[in-house]
Amino acid sequence: MFLNILRNHLEKKEIKISPDTFVEIENALSHITDQTIIASSQIIEKASVRPRPRIMAEVHSEGNPHSNFYPEISERSLNFIIEASVYEEKLAEIISQKVPEIEMFTIHHKRNGKHIVFQFRF
């Protein structure tokens, strides 16, 4: 995320940096991972305020399984959705043995590919 912000600033201000410098920045930013540190108030010497960054997210509508993008997902249903993998057959076998009412089918997520849906309808 921070790299996207940097790229946009560099592009907007037409600033050029070497690929090696960019790799070093990318490596340094990869260590910024602790949400408690990111979201805490920052003490800046001689400043009258303590800024506290907030990161917000917007979900693409196709990320919501109950949207129009996935008509296979029924209303009033409980869904367990996982990325398709080599484990899907074993998982399907276990789930169908425990709860035979669960349906299993595949959906294709626009950004993340094939997913298996285990659906229980109310």
mmCIF file of C-alpha atoms in Angstrom:
data_model
loop_
_atom_site.group_PDB
_atom_site.id
_atom_site.type_symbol
_atom_site.label_atom_id
_atom_site.label_comp_id
_atom_site.label_asym_id
_atom_site.label_seq_id
_atom_site.Cartn_x
_atom_site.Cartn_y
_atom_site.Cartn_z
ATOM 1 C CA MET A 1 0.000 0.000 0.000
ATOM 2 C CA PHE A 2 2.768 2.443 0.916
ATOM 3 C CA LEU A 3 4.526 1.555 -2.337
ATOM 4 C CA ASN A 4 1.381 2.446 -4.301
ATOM 5 C CA ILE A 5 1.281 5.828 -2.569
ATOM 6 C CA LEU A 6 4.966 6.403 -3.348
ATOM 7 C CA ARG A 7 4.523 5.372 -7.010
ATOM 8 C CA ASN A 8 1.589 7.770 -7.416
ATOM 9 C CA HIS A 9 3.552 10.662 -5.899
ATOM 10 C CA LEU A 10 6.593 9.951 -8.058
ATOM 11 C CA GLU A 11 4.420 9.788 -11.173
ATOM 12 C CA LYS A 12 2.407 12.914 -10.336
ATOM 13 C CA LYS A 13 5.493 14.972 -9.554
ATOM 14 C CA GLU A 14 7.488 13.368 -12.376
ATOM 15 C CA ILE A 15 10.284 12.319 -10.035
ATOM 16 C CA LYS A 16 12.683 9.637 -11.239
ATOM 17 C CA ILE A 17 14.490 7.292 -8.857
ATOM 18 C CA SER A 18 16.765 4.431 -9.765
ATOM 19 C CA PRO A 19 15.426 0.878 -9.726
ATOM 20 C CA ASP A 20 18.000 0.004 -7.046
ATOM 21 C CA THR A 21 16.757 2.811 -4.797
ATOM 22 C CA PHE A 22 13.183 1.690 -5.324
ATOM 23 C CA VAL A 23 14.111 -1.882 -4.322
ATOM 24 C CA GLU A 24 15.736 -0.539 -1.134
ATOM 25 C CA ILE A 25 12.594 1.479 -0.329
ATOM 26 C CA GLU A 26 10.414 -1.554 -1.041
ATOM 27 C CA ASN A 27 12.534 -3.645 1.323
ATOM 28 C CA ALA A 28 12.367 -0.999 4.054
ATOM 29 C CA LEU A 29 8.583 -0.616 3.726
ATOM 30 C CA SER A 30 8.089 -4.392 3.864
ATOM 31 C CA HIS A 31 8.966 -4.212 7.571
ATOM 32 C CA ILE A 32 6.047 -1.891 8.369
ATOM 33 C CA THR A 33 3.585 -4.591 9.347
ATOM 34 C CA ASP A 34 2.508 -4.048 12.964
ATOM 35 C CA GLN A 35 -0.979 -2.485 12.940
ATOM 36 C CA THR A 36 -0.687 -1.458 16.615
ATOM 37 C CA ILE A 37 2.354 0.664 15.791
ATOM 38 C CA ILE A 38 0.854 2.049 12.571
ATOM 39 C CA ALA A 39 -2.388 3.102 14.310
ATOM 40 C CA SER A 40 -0.825 4.534 17.475
ATOM 41 C CA SER A 41 -0.355 8.252 18.074
ATOM 42 C CA GLN A 42 3.041 9.446 16.928
ATOM 43 C CA ILE A 43 5.103 11.766 19.091
ATOM 44 C CA ILE A 44 6.885 14.330 16.959
ATOM 45 C CA GLU A 45 9.442 16.528 18.693
ATOM 46 C CA LYS A 46 8.305 20.170 19.054
ATOM 47 C CA ALA A 47 4.910 19.422 17.478
ATOM 48 C CA SER A 48 1.707 20.541 19.191
ATOM 49 C CA VAL A 49 -0.252 17.583 17.877
ATOM 50 C CA ARG A 50 0.231 13.834 17.893
ATOM 51 C CA PRO A 51 -0.899 12.487 14.518
ATOM 52 C CA ARG A 52 -2.527 9.060 14.391
ATOM 53 C CA PRO A 53 -2.698 7.485 10.930
ATOM 54 C CA ARG A 54 -5.799 5.532 9.959
ATOM 55 C CA ILE A 55 -5.925 3.104 7.076
ATOM 56 C CA MET A 56 -9.321 2.520 5.507
ATOM 57 C CA ALA A 57 -10.325 0.021 2.867
ATOM 58 C CA GLU A 58 -13.004 -0.105 0.208
ATOM 59 C CA VAL A 59 -14.177 -3.503 -0.940
ATOM 60 C CA HIS A 60 -14.791 -4.072 -4.635
ATOM 61 C CA SER A 61 -18.394 -5.149 -5.116
ATOM 62 C CA GLU A 62 -17.310 -8.373 -6.804
ATOM 63 C CA GLY A 63 -15.573 -9.279 -3.528
ATOM 64 C CA ASN A 64 -18.959 -9.675 -1.814
ATOM 65 C CA PRO A 65 -20.283 -13.209 -2.391
ATOM 66 C CA HIS A 66 -23.858 -11.982 -1.823
ATOM 67 C CA SER A 67 -23.665 -9.478 -4.686
ATOM 68 C CA ASN A 68 -25.130 -9.779 -8.178
ATOM 69 C CA PHE A 69 -21.762 -11.059 -9.398
ATOM 70 C CA TYR A 70 -22.467 -14.475 -7.859
ATOM 71 C CA PRO A 71 -26.098 -15.496 -8.490
ATOM 72 C CA GLU A 72 -25.169 -19.040 -7.384
ATOM 73 C CA ILE A 73 -24.922 -17.801 -3.785
ATOM 74 C CA SER A 74 -28.433 -18.039 -2.358
ATOM 75 C CA GLU A 75 -30.006 -15.566 0.008
ATOM 76 C CA ARG A 76 -30.469 -16.856 3.544
ATOM 77 C CA SER A 77 -27.492 -19.157 3.273
ATOM 78 C CA LEU A 78 -24.338 -19.801 5.232
ATOM 79 C CA ASN A 79 -21.315 -20.152 2.956
ATOM 80 C CA PHE A 80 -17.804 -21.432 3.489
ATOM 81 C CA ILE A 81 -15.764 -20.263 0.480
ATOM 82 C CA ILE A 82 -12.180 -21.361 -0.096
ATOM 83 C CA GLU A 83 -9.735 -21.085 -2.940
ATOM 84 C CA ALA A 84 -9.799 -24.229 -5.062
ATOM 85 C CA SER A 85 -6.904 -26.482 -4.190
ATOM 86 C CA VAL A 86 -5.693 -30.050 -4.031
ATOM 87 C CA TYR A 87 -7.462 -30.398 -0.664
ATOM 88 C CA GLU A 88 -10.965 -29.699 -1.989
ATOM 89 C CA GLU A 89 -11.896 -33.362 -2.554
ATOM 90 C CA LYS A 90 -10.834 -34.420 0.941
ATOM 91 C CA LEU A 91 -12.541 -31.401 2.494
ATOM 92 C CA ALA A 92 -15.726 -32.058 0.484
ATOM 93 C CA GLU A 93 -15.742 -35.650 1.680
ATOM 94 C CA ILE A 94 -15.355 -34.657 5.337
ATOM 95 C CA ILE A 95 -17.999 -31.909 5.167
ATOM 96 C CA SER A 96 -20.545 -34.043 3.307
ATOM 97 C CA GLN A 97 -20.146 -36.817 5.890
ATOM 98 C CA LYS A 98 -20.691 -34.409 8.805
ATOM 99 C CA VAL A 99 -23.479 -32.295 7.258
ATOM 100 C CA PRO A 100 -25.087 -33.977 4.235
ATOM 101 C CA GLU A 101 -27.372 -30.949 3.561
ATOM 102 C CA ILE A 102 -24.405 -28.848 2.461
ATOM 103 C CA GLU A 103 -24.155 -28.185 -1.261
ATOM 104 C CA MET A 104 -20.778 -27.848 -2.924
ATOM 105 C CA PHE A 105 -20.167 -25.893 -6.124
ATOM 106 C CA THR A 106 -17.564 -23.723 -7.833
ATOM 107 C CA ILE A 107 -17.537 -19.994 -8.504
ATOM 108 C CA HIS A 108 -14.981 -17.960 -10.422
ATOM 109 C CA HIS A 109 -13.839 -14.817 -8.592
ATOM 110 C CA LYS A 110 -12.953 -12.044 -11.042
ATOM 111 C CA ARG A 111 -9.675 -11.207 -9.282
ATOM 112 C CA ASN A 112 -8.758 -14.418 -7.438
ATOM 113 C CA GLY A 113 -9.827 -17.289 -9.683
ATOM 114 C CA LYS A 114 -11.635 -20.525 -8.901
ATOM 115 C CA HIS A 115 -13.183 -21.007 -5.443
ATOM 116 C CA ILE A 116 -15.184 -23.838 -3.907
ATOM 117 C CA VAL A 117 -18.385 -22.934 -2.058
ATOM 118 C CA PHE A 118 -19.864 -25.092 0.680
ATOM 119 C CA GLN A 119 -23.400 -23.764 1.155
ATOM 120 C CA PHE A 120 -26.025 -24.452 3.797
ATOM 121 C CA ARG A 121 -29.445 -22.963 3.022
ATOM 122 C CA PHE A 122 -31.823 -21.885 5.759
#
